[in-house]
Amino acid sequence: MTTPVIPPGSDTRSTRATPSRPAHRLPFWVNQRLGLLVLVVGLSALFGVVQPTFLDERLVLFPLVRDVSTLTVVALAQMVVLSVGHMNLAVGRMAAFGALFAGLGYDRLGLPLPLGLLLCLCAGAAIGALTGWIITRTGVSSFVVTLAMDFALLGLVSLLYSALTENAAFTTKPSGLAELRSYSLADICVGPVCGSPVIPQLAQFTVLALLGLGFLYGATRIGRELLLTGANPAAAELSGIPTGRRVILAHTLSGLLAALAGFMAAVSTGTFRASIGDDFMLPSFLGSVLGGTLLTGGVVSVVGALLGTALVGVIRKGLDLLGVGLESLNVYLGCVLLLALSADRVRTVVSHRKVVRST
Amino acid sequence: MSDVLLDCQAIVKVFPGVRALDGVGLRLTAGSVHALLGENGAGKSTLIKVLTGVHTPDSGRLLWCGREVRPRSPLEATRTGIGVVHQERNLIPGFSVAENITLQSPPSHRGLIDRAAMTDPALRCLGELGLDLDPDRPVRELSVAQQQLVEIAKALYTESRVLLLDEPTASLSPREAERLFEVVRRLKARGTCVVFVSHKLEEVFAICDTVTVLRDGASVLESSPLAEHTQDDVVGLMVGRAHAATEMRPREVDTSAPPVLSFDGVSTAAGHRDISLDVRPGEIVGLYGLVGAGRSELVKAMLGLDRVTGGEIRVHGEPVRIASPRQALHRFGIGYLTENRKEEGVFLDQPIARNITVTVWKRLAKALGFVSAREERDVAHDLVERLGIRIAGLERHAGELSGGNQQKVSLAKWLAADTRLLIVDEPTVGVDVRTKHAFHELIWELARDGLPILLISSDLAEMVTLADRVVVMADHRIRGEVDNDRDYERMSGRIIRIIHDRATSAVRPREVEA
């Protein structure tokens, strides 16, 4: 032992920088959510001016909002698995699976409306949990497992419908279903004040889902753990996050939300059929990714899923009313998606450059 | 002899926060074997990446046969005539030996790849190396050693005149290594310059002609004939006497205190046998070994990420079997600062605050799992202050920080959780000297305040600076233990002797299994 040379903590402390406001803020226009909101409002206004029927409350806006409500839930179902860096290619089929149980409950068990919904949600959550369990147990990628699940459910759901029903659809309607389908906030009045006829009552589920997930990701431990699991699974595991359980949870939530969307779709169309959810898969990615959720995991935007879905819905409906054919409509949609996603890339690059310049 | 193939002059490469290469020179002559030596983090990998076009140097010149070249991609480097065999294999497992050898420019006929014409050149290359391999066999069926030889044959096919071998013997048995040396001698006879990167000095002295030693990104010995040096000389140059070990104030360790963590004859599925080790309160126990000795694997097995197959692990005297890092943290208060910062330590694309508080959310959470953003910020803010982490804001992403500050963020999460035992794995790899020093201070202070610390490091100077005792590990076994007397030269001599006495002895247990 010779003489001590350096007193601990001598030079590091004096040069410390106190954390303060971000030294370099990003320009506001790279905020993706704001951009989306402007686009949605702007395009709606544009379509309204060019084609006044676009603003027809009963024939255009009400069904538009109802579709957007359903597809937002679909996008959220995708978003929760994307948050852990996974995918769910079986969202549509999980929706059909859930809806099957609701229809079964109404037709065979004579369940009231809410109990059928509950059964539907349980079925969706169960199938989602099973998917997540398979993924964590086998270590096979979620892409493969959910793809397989998609096929399995496609077969299973069709089989069950043809075995249980005559016309491959449950037609028994519990009381309240027709109201849920066509009533809007205008049918709820507090004294003389009634709600807007544009917002369907069905949207209550979407609002609940948005609030629930917003709370989960914004303010809770589980939400943060889901995100970190997606951001870096190895680091998450070593930091004490039970990543396996979080993955299962994400898939469970995804199944539950898919089933909810399936229920909403069935209510909107009036029948419980096997074809429910057939066209859910692409919009699920479109809505969530447009909204700012990263495909690689770790970043989600709950509000973004709503805005992204709304944007797609508005463009579709607007161009449709302008008489644009389905084919060219899809070309426009593709362009919009590409633009929106490049905007995100621009954001990343801009922030990266700023950091490099400042070091 | 003065047939210079590649002459590197004053190469500088800067990464955010680190000067990885700071004026490195290297002169490679035809028909020679050149040793490139240096400790972990000295800049060897960066230099290889510059030579092979992965990185472009920020300044300095590369002269190829007297003409300046600037390889901008690995492909350009290959075309110039610089080939590399990396530590990790770069073959396509499903392709045949011939397809892999001719991968860079497969013989083709009218734009279509001509499989039949592949066999001949492949056989020629294999023949020149004295190898007897079926060119049609898929590469995945070959042993690691054979795959490596295929990679060398591949370099021969592209007519590489400079061939870089990065730790070629790390995963070879002595017999396989001998075979490799035979190949190296043949290459030398053909007029190729082989650059040999290795930690094993015996090998280096057995086959190399010239040597370059890197330390902290600079070449401290440049292309000098190896015959003029002894092994001790070279080790001295690698570790550098000037900065070897910083003297810390003496710190009392109560050696009679019961150990916080003890291993008793532990063996694991990763291949560890009979590991025994104690860590007492306030003690820093160093676990030294070369890369691949199985140190991190031991810790991971203890944390439940691999199976412990025998022996007993005790925490505070209680025998335990830890199921997961989560249990290790929440039940036993064990924190593990991981070796690979970017892969396992920090969440690069996540806010700094989240990176620090990940371990305490469970404690902060209220009803419904609600975590207050303000409390979270307070915890993170305190640690940022305490560790002197330089950040622009708690919401900024951890990926924007320099390596040293990322490492501090990584450490902060364990301090936030008030861990009762800290395992620190290669804490200062790839951080600059200043931050390194600050880090040593921090670890020292934590131990002074009574925290038991298990320090894993391949940096001898770091061991001598910090550890109270150094346990030496090689080939998944403990080979010896040295009490730190703070005399760097004596310590390094003793430790290196423990490792090298064994490293050269017979076939190793792991390869017998494989």
PDB file of N, CA, C and O in Angstrom, chain A residues 238-269:
ATOM      1  N   LEU A 238     -32.751  -8.603 -18.456  1.00  0.00           N
ATOM      2  CA  LEU A 238     -31.671  -8.422 -17.487  1.00  0.00           C
ATOM      3  C   LEU A 238     -31.942  -7.275 -16.525  1.00  0.00           C
ATOM      4  O   LEU A 238     -31.304  -7.159 -15.498  1.00  0.00           O
ATOM      5  N   SER A 239     -32.910  -6.401 -16.869  1.00  0.00           N
ATOM      6  CA  SER A 239     -33.256  -5.317 -15.951  1.00  0.00           C
ATOM      7  C   SER A 239     -34.381  -5.740 -15.018  1.00  0.00           C
ATOM      8  O   SER A 239     -34.934  -4.912 -14.313  1.00  0.00           O
ATOM      9  N   GLY A 240     -34.747  -7.002 -15.064  1.00  0.00           N
ATOM     10  CA  GLY A 240     -35.752  -7.491 -14.125  1.00  0.00           C
ATOM     11  C   GLY A 240     -37.184  -7.414 -14.615  1.00  0.00           C
ATOM     12  O   GLY A 240     -38.112  -7.480 -13.825  1.00  0.00           O
ATOM     13  N   ILE A 241     -37.377  -7.240 -15.918  1.00  0.00           N
ATOM     14  CA  ILE A 241     -38.744  -7.257 -16.452  1.00  0.00           C
ATOM     15  C   ILE A 241     -39.077  -8.685 -16.874  1.00  0.00           C
ATOM     16  O   ILE A 241     -38.290  -9.319 -17.564  1.00  0.00           O
ATOM     17  N   PRO A 242     -40.227  -9.211 -16.440  1.00  0.00           N
ATOM     18  CA  PRO A 242     -40.592 -10.566 -16.857  1.00  0.00           C
ATOM     19  C   PRO A 242     -41.071 -10.538 -18.308  1.00  0.00           C
ATOM     20  O   PRO A 242     -42.277 -10.476 -18.574  1.00  0.00           O
ATOM     21  N   THR A 243     -40.150 -10.565 -19.232  1.00  0.00           N
ATOM     22  CA  THR A 243     -40.496 -10.312 -20.635  1.00  0.00           C
ATOM     23  C   THR A 243     -41.466 -11.350 -21.180  1.00  0.00           C
ATOM     24  O   THR A 243     -42.328 -11.024 -21.978  1.00  0.00           O
ATOM     25  N   GLY A 244     -41.328 -12.594 -20.740  1.00  0.00           N
ATOM     26  CA  GLY A 244     -42.247 -13.630 -21.219  1.00  0.00           C
ATOM     27  C   GLY A 244     -43.683 -13.293 -20.876  1.00  0.00           C
ATOM     28  O   GLY A 244     -44.576 -13.327 -21.726  1.00  0.00           O
ATOM     29  N   ARG A 245     -43.902 -12.902 -19.624  1.00  0.00           N
ATOM     30  CA  ARG A 245     -45.261 -12.556 -19.202  1.00  0.00           C
ATOM     31  C   ARG A 245     -45.770 -11.320 -19.927  1.00  0.00           C
ATOM     32  O   ARG A 245     -46.946 -11.215 -20.250  1.00  0.00           O
ATOM     33  N   ARG A 246     -44.879 -10.392 -20.190  1.00  0.00           N
ATOM     34  CA  ARG A 246     -45.314  -9.176 -20.889  1.00  0.00           C
ATOM     35  C   ARG A 246     -45.721  -9.491 -22.329  1.00  0.00           C
ATOM     36  O   ARG A 246     -46.677  -8.921 -22.858  1.00  0.00           O
ATOM     37  N   VAL A 247     -45.001 -10.396 -22.948  1.00  0.00           N
ATOM     38  CA  VAL A 247     -45.346 -10.786 -24.317  1.00  0.00           C
ATOM     39  C   VAL A 247     -46.718 -11.457 -24.332  1.00  0.00           C
ATOM     40  O   VAL A 247     -47.578 -11.156 -25.161  1.00  0.00           O
ATOM     41  N   ILE A 248     -46.946 -12.339 -23.371  1.00  0.00           N
ATOM     42  CA  ILE A 248     -48.246 -13.004 -23.299  1.00  0.00           C
ATOM     43  C   ILE A 248     -49.346 -11.969 -23.060  1.00  0.00           C
ATOM     44  O   ILE A 248     -50.399 -12.006 -23.688  1.00  0.00           O
ATOM     45  N   LEU A 249     -49.061 -11.029 -22.166  1.00  0.00           N
ATOM     46  CA  LEU A 249     -50.056  -9.991 -21.894  1.00  0.00           C
ATOM     47  C   LEU A 249     -50.392  -9.212 -23.158  1.00  0.00           C
ATOM     48  O   LEU A 249     -51.565  -8.942 -23.449  1.00  0.00           O
ATOM     49  N   ALA A 250     -49.368  -8.829 -23.915  1.00  0.00           N
ATOM     50  CA  ALA A 250     -49.604  -8.048 -25.128  1.00  0.00           C
ATOM     51  C   ALA A 250     -50.493  -8.818 -26.094  1.00  0.00           C
ATOM     52  O   ALA A 250     -51.437  -8.263 -26.672  1.00  0.00           O
ATOM     53  N   HIS A 251     -50.214 -10.109 -26.259  1.00  0.00           N
ATOM     54  CA  HIS A 251     -51.026 -10.891 -27.187  1.00  0.00           C
ATOM     55  C   HIS A 251     -52.446 -11.098 -26.650  1.00  0.00           C
ATOM     56  O   HIS A 251     -53.403 -11.122 -27.409  1.00  0.00           O
ATOM     57  N   THR A 252     -52.557 -11.210 -25.335  1.00  0.00           N
ATOM     58  CA  THR A 252     -53.883 -11.339 -24.737  1.00  0.00           C
ATOM     59  C   THR A 252     -54.706 -10.084 -25.007  1.00  0.00           C
ATOM     60  O   THR A 252     -55.857 -10.152 -25.444  1.00  0.00           O
ATOM     61  N   LEU A 253     -54.080  -8.936 -24.753  1.00  0.00           N
ATOM     62  CA  LEU A 253     -54.783  -7.667 -25.007  1.00  0.00           C
ATOM     63  C   LEU A 253     -55.143  -7.550 -26.480  1.00  0.00           C
ATOM     64  O   LEU A 253     -56.224  -7.076 -26.839  1.00  0.00           O
ATOM     65  N   SER A 254     -54.233  -7.990 -27.336  1.00  0.00           N
ATOM     66  CA  SER A 254     -54.478  -7.908 -28.767  1.00  0.00           C
ATOM     67  C   SER A 254     -55.691  -8.760 -29.147  1.00  0.00           C
ATOM     68  O   SER A 254     -56.573  -8.315 -29.886  1.00  0.00           O
ATOM     69  N   GLY A 255     -55.743  -9.968 -28.599  1.00  0.00           N
ATOM     70  CA  GLY A 255     -56.886 -10.841 -28.869  1.00  0.00           C
ATOM     71  C   GLY A 255     -58.171 -10.228 -28.361  1.00  0.00           C
ATOM     72  O   GLY A 255     -59.211 -10.248 -29.041  1.00  0.00           O
ATOM     73  N   LEU A 256     -58.099  -9.631 -27.171  1.00  0.00           N
ATOM     74  CA  LEU A 256     -59.278  -9.011 -26.577  1.00  0.00           C
ATOM     75  C   LEU A 256     -59.780  -7.853 -27.433  1.00  0.00           C
ATOM     76  O   LEU A 256     -60.974  -7.752 -27.737  1.00  0.00           O
ATOM     77  N   LEU A 257     -58.849  -7.005 -27.871  1.00  0.00           N
ATOM     78  CA  LEU A 257     -59.248  -5.853 -28.682  1.00  0.00           C
ATOM     79  C   LEU A 257     -59.756  -6.310 -30.051  1.00  0.00           C
ATOM     80  O   LEU A 257     -60.715  -5.741 -30.585  1.00  0.00           O
ATOM     81  N   ALA A 258     -59.117  -7.336 -30.603  1.00  0.00           N
ATOM     82  CA  ALA A 258     -59.573  -7.861 -31.894  1.00  0.00           C
ATOM     83  C   ALA A 258     -61.004  -8.363 -31.757  1.00  0.00           C
ATOM     84  O   ALA A 258     -61.861  -8.092 -32.616  1.00  0.00           O
ATOM     85  N   ALA A 259     -61.263  -9.086 -30.669  1.00  0.00           N
ATOM     86  CA  ALA A 259     -62.619  -9.602 -30.453  1.00  0.00           C
ATOM     87  C   ALA A 259     -63.614  -8.462 -30.308  1.00  0.00           C
ATOM     88  O   ALA A 259     -64.731  -8.516 -30.853  1.00  0.00           O
ATOM     89  N   LEU A 260     -63.187  -7.405 -29.603  1.00  0.00           N
ATOM     90  CA  LEU A 260     -64.058  -6.243 -29.462  1.00  0.00           C
ATOM     91  C   LEU A 260     -64.381  -5.656 -30.838  1.00  0.00           C
ATOM     92  O   LEU A 260     -65.539  -5.343 -31.154  1.00  0.00           O
ATOM     93  N   ALA A 261     -63.343  -5.545 -31.653  1.00  0.00           N
ATOM     94  CA  ALA A 261     -63.550  -5.014 -33.003  1.00  0.00           C
ATOM     95  C   ALA A 261     -64.475  -5.930 -33.796  1.00  0.00           C
ATOM     96  O   ALA A 261     -65.327  -5.467 -34.563  1.00  0.00           O
ATOM     97  N   GLY A 262     -64.312  -7.241 -33.606  1.00  0.00           N
ATOM     98  CA  GLY A 262     -65.186  -8.192 -34.286  1.00  0.00           C
ATOM     99  C   GLY A 262     -66.637  -7.992 -33.875  1.00  0.00           C
ATOM    100  O   GLY A 262     -67.538  -7.980 -34.721  1.00  0.00           O
ATOM    101  N   PHE A 263     -66.831  -7.798 -32.598  1.00  0.00           N
ATOM    102  CA  PHE A 263     -68.180  -7.539 -32.083  1.00  0.00           C
ATOM    103  C   PHE A 263     -68.754  -6.271 -32.705  1.00  0.00           C
ATOM    104  O   PHE A 263     -69.890  -6.234 -33.175  1.00  0.00           O
ATOM    105  N   MET A 264     -67.928  -5.223 -32.733  1.00  0.00           N
ATOM    106  CA  MET A 264     -68.397  -3.946 -33.285  1.00  0.00           C
ATOM    107  C   MET A 264     -68.737  -4.101 -34.765  1.00  0.00           C
ATOM    108  O   MET A 264     -69.742  -3.558 -35.250  1.00  0.00           O
ATOM    109  N   ALA A 265     -67.895  -4.853 -35.487  1.00  0.00           N
ATOM    110  CA  ALA A 265     -68.156  -5.054 -36.912  1.00  0.00           C
ATOM    111  C   ALA A 265     -69.455  -5.824 -37.094  1.00  0.00           C
ATOM    112  O   ALA A 265     -70.270  -5.516 -37.977  1.00  0.00           O
ATOM    113  N   ALA A 266     -69.680  -6.840 -36.252  1.00  0.00           N
ATOM    114  CA  ALA A 266     -70.904  -7.632 -36.346  1.00  0.00           C
ATOM    115  C   ALA A 266     -72.121  -6.768 -36.054  1.00  0.00           C
ATOM    116  O   ALA A 266     -73.141  -6.852 -36.748  1.00  0.00           O
ATOM    117  N   VAL A 267     -71.976  -5.897 -35.047  1.00  0.00           N
ATOM    118  CA  VAL A 267     -73.095  -5.010 -34.715  1.00  0.00           C
ATOM    119  C   VAL A 267     -73.374  -4.066 -35.889  1.00  0.00           C
ATOM    120  O   VAL A 267     -74.523  -3.847 -36.273  1.00  0.00           O
ATOM    121  N   SER A 268     -72.317  -3.532 -36.480  1.00  0.00           N
ATOM    122  CA  SER A 268     -72.500  -2.586 -37.592  1.00  0.00           C
ATOM    123  C   SER A 268     -73.208  -3.241 -38.767  1.00  0.00           C
ATOM    124  O   SER A 268     -74.024  -2.612 -39.439  1.00  0.00           O
ATOM    125  N   THR A 269     -72.844  -4.502 -39.065  1.00  0.00           N
ATOM    126  CA  THR A 269     -73.461  -5.152 -40.216  1.00  0.00           C
ATOM    127  C   THR A 269     -74.747  -5.880 -39.847  1.00  0.00           C
ATOM    128  O   THR A 269     -75.521  -6.231 -40.719  1.00  0.00           O
TER     129      THR A 269
END
